[in-house]
Coordinates of C-alpha atoms in Angstrom, one line a residue:
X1 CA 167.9 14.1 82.5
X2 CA 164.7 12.6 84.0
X3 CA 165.0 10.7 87.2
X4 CA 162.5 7.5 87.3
X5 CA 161.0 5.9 90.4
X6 CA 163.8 2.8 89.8
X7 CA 166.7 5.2 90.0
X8 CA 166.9 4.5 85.9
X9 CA 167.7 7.8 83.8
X10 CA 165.8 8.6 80.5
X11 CA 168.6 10.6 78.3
X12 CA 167.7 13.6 76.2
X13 CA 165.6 14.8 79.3
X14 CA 167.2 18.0 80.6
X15 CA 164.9 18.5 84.2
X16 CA 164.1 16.0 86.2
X17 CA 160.8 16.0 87.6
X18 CA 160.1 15.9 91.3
X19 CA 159.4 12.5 92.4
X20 CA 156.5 13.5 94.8
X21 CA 154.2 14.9 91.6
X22 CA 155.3 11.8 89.8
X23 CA 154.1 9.3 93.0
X24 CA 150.8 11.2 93.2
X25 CA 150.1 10.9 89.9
X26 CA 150.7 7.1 89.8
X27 CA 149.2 6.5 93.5
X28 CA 145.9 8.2 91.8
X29 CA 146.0 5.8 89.0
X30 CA 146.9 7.9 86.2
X31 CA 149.6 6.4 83.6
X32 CA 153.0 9.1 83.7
X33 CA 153.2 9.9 80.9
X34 CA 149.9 9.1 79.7
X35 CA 147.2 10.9 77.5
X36 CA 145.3 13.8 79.5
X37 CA 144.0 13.1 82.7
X38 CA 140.0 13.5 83.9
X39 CA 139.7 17.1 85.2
X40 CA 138.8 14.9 88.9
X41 CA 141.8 13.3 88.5
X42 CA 143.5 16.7 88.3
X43 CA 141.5 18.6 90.9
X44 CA 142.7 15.7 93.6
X45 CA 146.3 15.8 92.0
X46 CA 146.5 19.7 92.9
X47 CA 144.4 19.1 96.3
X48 CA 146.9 16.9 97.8
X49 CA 150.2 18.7 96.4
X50 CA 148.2 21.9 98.1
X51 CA 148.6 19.9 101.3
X52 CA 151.4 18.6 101.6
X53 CA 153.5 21.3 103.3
X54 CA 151.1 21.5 105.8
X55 CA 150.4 17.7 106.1
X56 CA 154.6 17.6 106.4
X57 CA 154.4 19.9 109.4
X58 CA 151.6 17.9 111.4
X59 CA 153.4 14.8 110.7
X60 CA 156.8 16.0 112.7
X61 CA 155.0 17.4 115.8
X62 CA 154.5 14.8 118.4
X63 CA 151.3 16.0 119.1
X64 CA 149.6 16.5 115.7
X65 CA 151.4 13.1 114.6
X66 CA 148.5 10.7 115.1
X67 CA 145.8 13.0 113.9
X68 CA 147.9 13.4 111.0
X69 CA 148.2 10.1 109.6
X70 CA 144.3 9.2 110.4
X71 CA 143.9 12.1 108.1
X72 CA 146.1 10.8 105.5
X73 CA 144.7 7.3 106.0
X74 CA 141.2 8.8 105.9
X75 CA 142.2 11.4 102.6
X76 CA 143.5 7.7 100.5
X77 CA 140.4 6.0 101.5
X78 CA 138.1 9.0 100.1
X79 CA 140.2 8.8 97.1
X80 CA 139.7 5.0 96.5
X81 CA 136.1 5.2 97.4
X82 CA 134.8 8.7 97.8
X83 CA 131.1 7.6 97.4
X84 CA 131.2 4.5 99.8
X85 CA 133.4 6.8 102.2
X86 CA 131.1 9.8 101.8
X87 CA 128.1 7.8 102.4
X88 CA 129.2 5.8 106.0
X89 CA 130.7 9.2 107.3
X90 CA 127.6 11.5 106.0
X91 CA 125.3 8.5 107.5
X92 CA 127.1 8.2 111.3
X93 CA 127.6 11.4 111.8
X94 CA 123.9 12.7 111.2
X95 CA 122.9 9.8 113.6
X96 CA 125.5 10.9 116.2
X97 CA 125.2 14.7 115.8
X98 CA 121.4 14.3 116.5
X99 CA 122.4 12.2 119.4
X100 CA 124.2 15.1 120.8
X101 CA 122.0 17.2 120.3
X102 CA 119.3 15.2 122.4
X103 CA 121.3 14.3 125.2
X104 CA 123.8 16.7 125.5
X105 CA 122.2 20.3 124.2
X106 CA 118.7 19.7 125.5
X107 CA 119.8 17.3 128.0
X108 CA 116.5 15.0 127.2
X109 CA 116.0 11.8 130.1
X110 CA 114.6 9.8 127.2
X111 CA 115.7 9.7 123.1
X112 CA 113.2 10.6 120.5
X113 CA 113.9 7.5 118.3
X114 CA 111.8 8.7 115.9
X115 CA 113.8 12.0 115.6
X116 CA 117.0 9.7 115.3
X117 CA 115.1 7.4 112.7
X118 CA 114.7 10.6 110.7
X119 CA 118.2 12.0 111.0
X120 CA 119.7 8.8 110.7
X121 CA 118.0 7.7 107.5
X122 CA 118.0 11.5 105.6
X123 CA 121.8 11.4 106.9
X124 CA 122.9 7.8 104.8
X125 CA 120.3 8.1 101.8
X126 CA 120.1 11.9 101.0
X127 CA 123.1 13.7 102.4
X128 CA 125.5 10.5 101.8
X129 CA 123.9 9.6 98.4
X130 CA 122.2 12.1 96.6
X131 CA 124.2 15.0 97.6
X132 CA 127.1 12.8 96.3
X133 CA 126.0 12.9 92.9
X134 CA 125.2 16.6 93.5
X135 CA 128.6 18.2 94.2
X136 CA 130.6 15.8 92.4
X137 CA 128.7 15.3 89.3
X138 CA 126.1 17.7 88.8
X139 CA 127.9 21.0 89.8
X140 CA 131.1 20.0 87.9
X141 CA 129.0 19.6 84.6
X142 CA 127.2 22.6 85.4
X143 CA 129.4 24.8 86.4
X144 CA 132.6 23.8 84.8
X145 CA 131.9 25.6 81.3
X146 CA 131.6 29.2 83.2
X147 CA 135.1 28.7 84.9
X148 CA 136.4 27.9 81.3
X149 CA 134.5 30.5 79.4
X150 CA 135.4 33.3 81.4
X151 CA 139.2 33.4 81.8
X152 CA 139.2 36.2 84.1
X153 CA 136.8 35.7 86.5
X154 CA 135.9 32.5 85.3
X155 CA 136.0 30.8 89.0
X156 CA 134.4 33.1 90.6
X157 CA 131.7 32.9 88.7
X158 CA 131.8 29.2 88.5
X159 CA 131.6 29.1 92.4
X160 CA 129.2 32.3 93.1
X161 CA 127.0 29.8 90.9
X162 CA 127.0 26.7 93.1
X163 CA 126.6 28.4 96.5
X164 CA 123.4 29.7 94.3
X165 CA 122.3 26.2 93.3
X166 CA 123.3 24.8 96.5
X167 CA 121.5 27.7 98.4
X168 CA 118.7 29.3 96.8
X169 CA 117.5 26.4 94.8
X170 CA 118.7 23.0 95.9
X171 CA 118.0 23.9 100.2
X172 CA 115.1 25.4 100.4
X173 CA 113.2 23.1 97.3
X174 CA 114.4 19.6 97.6
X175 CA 116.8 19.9 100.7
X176 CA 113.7 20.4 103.3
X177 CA 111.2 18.7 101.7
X178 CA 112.8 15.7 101.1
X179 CA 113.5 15.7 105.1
X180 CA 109.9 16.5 106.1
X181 CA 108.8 13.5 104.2
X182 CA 111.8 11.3 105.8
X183 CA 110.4 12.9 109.2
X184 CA 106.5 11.9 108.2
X185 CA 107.5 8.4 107.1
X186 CA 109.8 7.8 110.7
X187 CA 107.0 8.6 112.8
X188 CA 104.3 6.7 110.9
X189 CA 102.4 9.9 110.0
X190 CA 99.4 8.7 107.7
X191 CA 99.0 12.0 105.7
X192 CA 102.7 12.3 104.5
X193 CA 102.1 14.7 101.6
X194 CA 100.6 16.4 103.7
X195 CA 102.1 16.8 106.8
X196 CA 105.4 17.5 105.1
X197 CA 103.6 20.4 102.8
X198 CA 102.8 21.9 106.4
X199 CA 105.8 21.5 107.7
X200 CA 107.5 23.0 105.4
X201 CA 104.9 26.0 105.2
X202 CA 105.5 26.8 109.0
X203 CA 109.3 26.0 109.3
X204 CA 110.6 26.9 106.0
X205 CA 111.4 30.5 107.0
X206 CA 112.8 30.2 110.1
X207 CA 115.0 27.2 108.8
X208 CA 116.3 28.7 105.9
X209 CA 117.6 31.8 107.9
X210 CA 119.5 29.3 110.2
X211 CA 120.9 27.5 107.3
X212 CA 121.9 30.6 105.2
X213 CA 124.2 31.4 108.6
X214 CA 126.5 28.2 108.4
X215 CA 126.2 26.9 104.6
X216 CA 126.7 30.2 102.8
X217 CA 130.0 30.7 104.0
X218 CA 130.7 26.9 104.4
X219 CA 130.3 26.7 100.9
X220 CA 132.1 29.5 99.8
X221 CA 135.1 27.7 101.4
X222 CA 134.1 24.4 100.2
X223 CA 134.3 25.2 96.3
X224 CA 136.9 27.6 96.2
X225 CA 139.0 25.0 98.6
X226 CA 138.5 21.8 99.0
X227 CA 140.0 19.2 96.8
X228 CA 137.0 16.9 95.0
X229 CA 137.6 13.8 96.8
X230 CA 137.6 15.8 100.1
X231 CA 134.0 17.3 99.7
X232 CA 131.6 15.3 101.1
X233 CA 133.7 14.0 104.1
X234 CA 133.9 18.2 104.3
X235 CA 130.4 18.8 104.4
X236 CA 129.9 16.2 106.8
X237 CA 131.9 18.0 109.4
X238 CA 130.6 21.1 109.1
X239 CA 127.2 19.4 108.8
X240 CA 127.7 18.2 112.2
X241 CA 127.3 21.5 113.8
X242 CA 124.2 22.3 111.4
X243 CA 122.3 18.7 112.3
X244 CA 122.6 19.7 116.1
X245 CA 121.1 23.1 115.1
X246 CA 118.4 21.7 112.9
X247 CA 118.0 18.6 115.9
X248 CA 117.6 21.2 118.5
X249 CA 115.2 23.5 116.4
X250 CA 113.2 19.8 115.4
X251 CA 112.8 19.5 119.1
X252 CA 111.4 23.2 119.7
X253 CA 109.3 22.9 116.4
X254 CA 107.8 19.7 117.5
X255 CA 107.3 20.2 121.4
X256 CA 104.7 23.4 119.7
X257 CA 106.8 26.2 120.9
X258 CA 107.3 27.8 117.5
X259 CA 104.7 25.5 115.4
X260 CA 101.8 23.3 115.9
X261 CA 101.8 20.8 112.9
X262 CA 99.8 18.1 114.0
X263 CA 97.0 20.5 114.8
X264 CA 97.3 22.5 111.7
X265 CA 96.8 19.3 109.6
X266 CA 94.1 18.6 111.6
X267 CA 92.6 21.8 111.5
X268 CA 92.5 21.4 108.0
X269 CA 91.3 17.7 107.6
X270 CA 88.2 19.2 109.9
X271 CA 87.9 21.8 107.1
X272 CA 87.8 19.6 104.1
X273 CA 85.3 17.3 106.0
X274 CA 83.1 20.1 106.9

């Protein structure tokens, strides 16, 4: 027999499926039982079933209680809208981990408010918005034909292959130029192409090293892990701990202790002249 949400039976049915899997499905918005469901659909389905012990546990201890439920309230608002949701908490928290990084890491009198402008505005329009369409749409399409090919070791190809997009292709190419130019445009720099072509000539190394540290593993985690609707708010939080990194390291870079931009570009607008 199968038990329905009214407490109706449906003869000829000899299990009964668990109500929870049953709720989830329906919460998400898929029709039980329905034709096949959008592998997204499926990837948050198995996310939040993953959870649930765990979210069980946290729910009963007084202490964990309150966290808890903002997490729950916080995990059905990414699943109603995971771009709108993605893009506020991406956008705030750049702005505040920058923040921190000014006032409480280097303990600055004053904020750089054109280091925040920078942070703030790569943190809502490229981290919350492109990078959106990148894990969620991109990668999927990219990557989900390995994992199906290759039954075996189908996903660990499928993920070896994002942290190499994400990493060795997507960082280093896009990733820092796009933010050099954000920088250029924040402080009203009147060469932009090429004060961010400098920038990135002198920083690129240095940067990359750092961000292999965090993201590599990060990512690992992150596709092997983390359900769909979950990524970006994911990202954000470990990106909070890279964004003071790459604050602080902005701060060094621009104060000339490792680089001296401005007077390479001049240097070279004297050179051209000449």
């Amino acid at each position: 027999r199968h038990t329905l949400p009214t407490g109706k039976l449906v003869r000829g049915c000899s299990q009964t499926t668990p109500l929870p899997v049953l709720s989830v499905a329906t919460h998400l918005g898929t029709p039980f039982p329905s034709s096949r469901p959008n592998r997204n659909t499926l990837d948050m389905v198995r996310g939040t079933l993953k959870l649930a012990p765990y979210t069980k546990a946290a729910l009963e201890s007084p202490f964990l209680a309150p966290l808890a439920r903002f997490g729950l309230w916080y995990s059905e608002t990414a699943k109603r809208s995971p771009f709108v949701t993605g893009f506020i908490t991406t956008g705030l928290k750049t702005s505040a981990a920058d923040l921190f990084a000014q006032k409480v890491i280097e303990g600055r009198d004053t904020i750089d408010w054109n280091r925040q402008a920078t942070f703030t505005v790569f943190g809502f329009m490229y981290l919350g918005g492109f990078q959106y369409g990148l894990y969620n749409h991109v990668f999927p399409k990219i990557c989900g034909p390995i994992k199906h090919t290759y039954k075996t070791h189908g996903k660990a190809l499928s993920i070896a292959t994002k942290v190499f997009i994400d990493q060795g292709l997507h960082h280093p190419f896009i990733y820092f130029p796009v933010f050099y130019f954000v920088k250029a445009c924040a402080i009203g720099e009147p060469n932009k192409v090429e004060y961010t072509k400098t920038k990135y000539q002198a920083e690129i190394i240095e940067s990359v090293k750092a961000l292999w540290m965090v993201w590599v593993p990060a990512q690992l985690v992150n596709f092997a892990f983390v359900p769909m609707h979950f990524r970006i708010p994911y990202v954000a939080g470990v990106s909070f701990g890279w964004t003071v990194i790459l604050s602080v390291m902005q701060g060094l870079f621009d104060a000339g202790k490792k680089t001296k931009v401005p007077q390479a570009i001049e240097a070279k607008a004297e050179d051209q002249s000449a």
